[in-house]
PDB file of C-alpha atoms in Angstrom:
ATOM      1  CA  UNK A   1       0.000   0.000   0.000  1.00 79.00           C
ATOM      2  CA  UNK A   2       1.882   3.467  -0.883  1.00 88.00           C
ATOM      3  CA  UNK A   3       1.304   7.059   0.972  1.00 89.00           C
ATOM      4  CA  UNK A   4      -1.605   8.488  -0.602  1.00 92.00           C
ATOM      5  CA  UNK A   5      -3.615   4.708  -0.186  1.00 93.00           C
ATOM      6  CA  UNK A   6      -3.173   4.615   3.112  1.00 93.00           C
ATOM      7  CA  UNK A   7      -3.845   8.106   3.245  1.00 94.00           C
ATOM      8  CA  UNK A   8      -7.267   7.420   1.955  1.00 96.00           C
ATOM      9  CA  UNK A   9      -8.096   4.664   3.987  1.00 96.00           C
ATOM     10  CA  UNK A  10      -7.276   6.493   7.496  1.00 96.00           C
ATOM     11  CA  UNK A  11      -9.962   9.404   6.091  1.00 96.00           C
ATOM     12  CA  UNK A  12     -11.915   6.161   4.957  1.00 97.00           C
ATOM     13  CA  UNK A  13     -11.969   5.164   8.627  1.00 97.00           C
ATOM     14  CA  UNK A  14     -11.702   8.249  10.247  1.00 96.00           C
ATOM     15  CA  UNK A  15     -15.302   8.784   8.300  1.00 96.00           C
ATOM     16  CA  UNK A  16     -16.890   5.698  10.196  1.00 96.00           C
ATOM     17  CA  UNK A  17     -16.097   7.711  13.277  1.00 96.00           C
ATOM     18  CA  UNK A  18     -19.491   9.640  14.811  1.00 94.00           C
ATOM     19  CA  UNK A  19     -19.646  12.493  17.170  1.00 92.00           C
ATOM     20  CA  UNK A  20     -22.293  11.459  19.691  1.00 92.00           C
ATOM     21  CA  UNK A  21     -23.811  14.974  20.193  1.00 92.00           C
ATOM     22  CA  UNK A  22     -23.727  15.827  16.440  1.00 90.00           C
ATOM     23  CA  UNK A  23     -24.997  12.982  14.721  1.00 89.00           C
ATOM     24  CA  UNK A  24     -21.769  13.561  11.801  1.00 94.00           C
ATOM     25  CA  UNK A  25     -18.613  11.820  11.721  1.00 95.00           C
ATOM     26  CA  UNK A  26     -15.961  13.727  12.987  1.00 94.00           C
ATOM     27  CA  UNK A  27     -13.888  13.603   9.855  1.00 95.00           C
ATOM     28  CA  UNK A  28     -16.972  15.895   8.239  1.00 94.00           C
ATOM     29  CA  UNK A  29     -17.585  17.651  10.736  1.00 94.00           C
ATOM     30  CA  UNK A  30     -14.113  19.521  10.410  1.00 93.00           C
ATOM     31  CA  UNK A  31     -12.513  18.425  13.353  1.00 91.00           C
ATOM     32  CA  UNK A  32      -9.813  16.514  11.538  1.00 93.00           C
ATOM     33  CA  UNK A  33      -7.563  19.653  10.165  1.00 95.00           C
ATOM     34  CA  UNK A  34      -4.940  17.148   8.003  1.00 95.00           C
ATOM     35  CA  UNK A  35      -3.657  13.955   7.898  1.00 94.00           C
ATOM     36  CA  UNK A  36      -0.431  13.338   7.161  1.00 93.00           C
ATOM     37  CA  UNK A  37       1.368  10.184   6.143  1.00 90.00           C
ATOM     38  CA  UNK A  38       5.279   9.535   5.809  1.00 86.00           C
ATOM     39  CA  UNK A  39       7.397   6.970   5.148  1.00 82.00           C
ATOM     40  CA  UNK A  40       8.181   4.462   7.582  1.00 73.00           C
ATOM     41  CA  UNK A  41      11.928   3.600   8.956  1.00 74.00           C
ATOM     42  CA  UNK A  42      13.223   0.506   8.179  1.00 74.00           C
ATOM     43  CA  UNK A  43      13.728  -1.196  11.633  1.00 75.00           C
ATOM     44  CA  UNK A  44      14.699  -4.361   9.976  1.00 77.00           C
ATOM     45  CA  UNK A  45      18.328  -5.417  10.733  1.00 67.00           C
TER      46      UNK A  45
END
């Protein structure tokens, strides 16, 4: 999976994610400003 896939499925899940109080998931509701991805280290030695 590269960067902008797994970009897309954090906002995928971040969508399933519902504010009690306002009935909307938080992701449309605007309290997720950005998400940012980077590479990973390798930690393999």
């Amino acid at each position: 999976m590269n960067i902008e896939e797994t970009k897309q499925k954090i906002i995928e899940n971040l969508k399933g994610v519902h504010d009690p109080e306002m009935d909307c998931d938080v992701y449309n509701l605007g309290l997720i400003y950005e998400v940012n991805v980077g590479e990973m280290p390798d930690t393999k030695k």
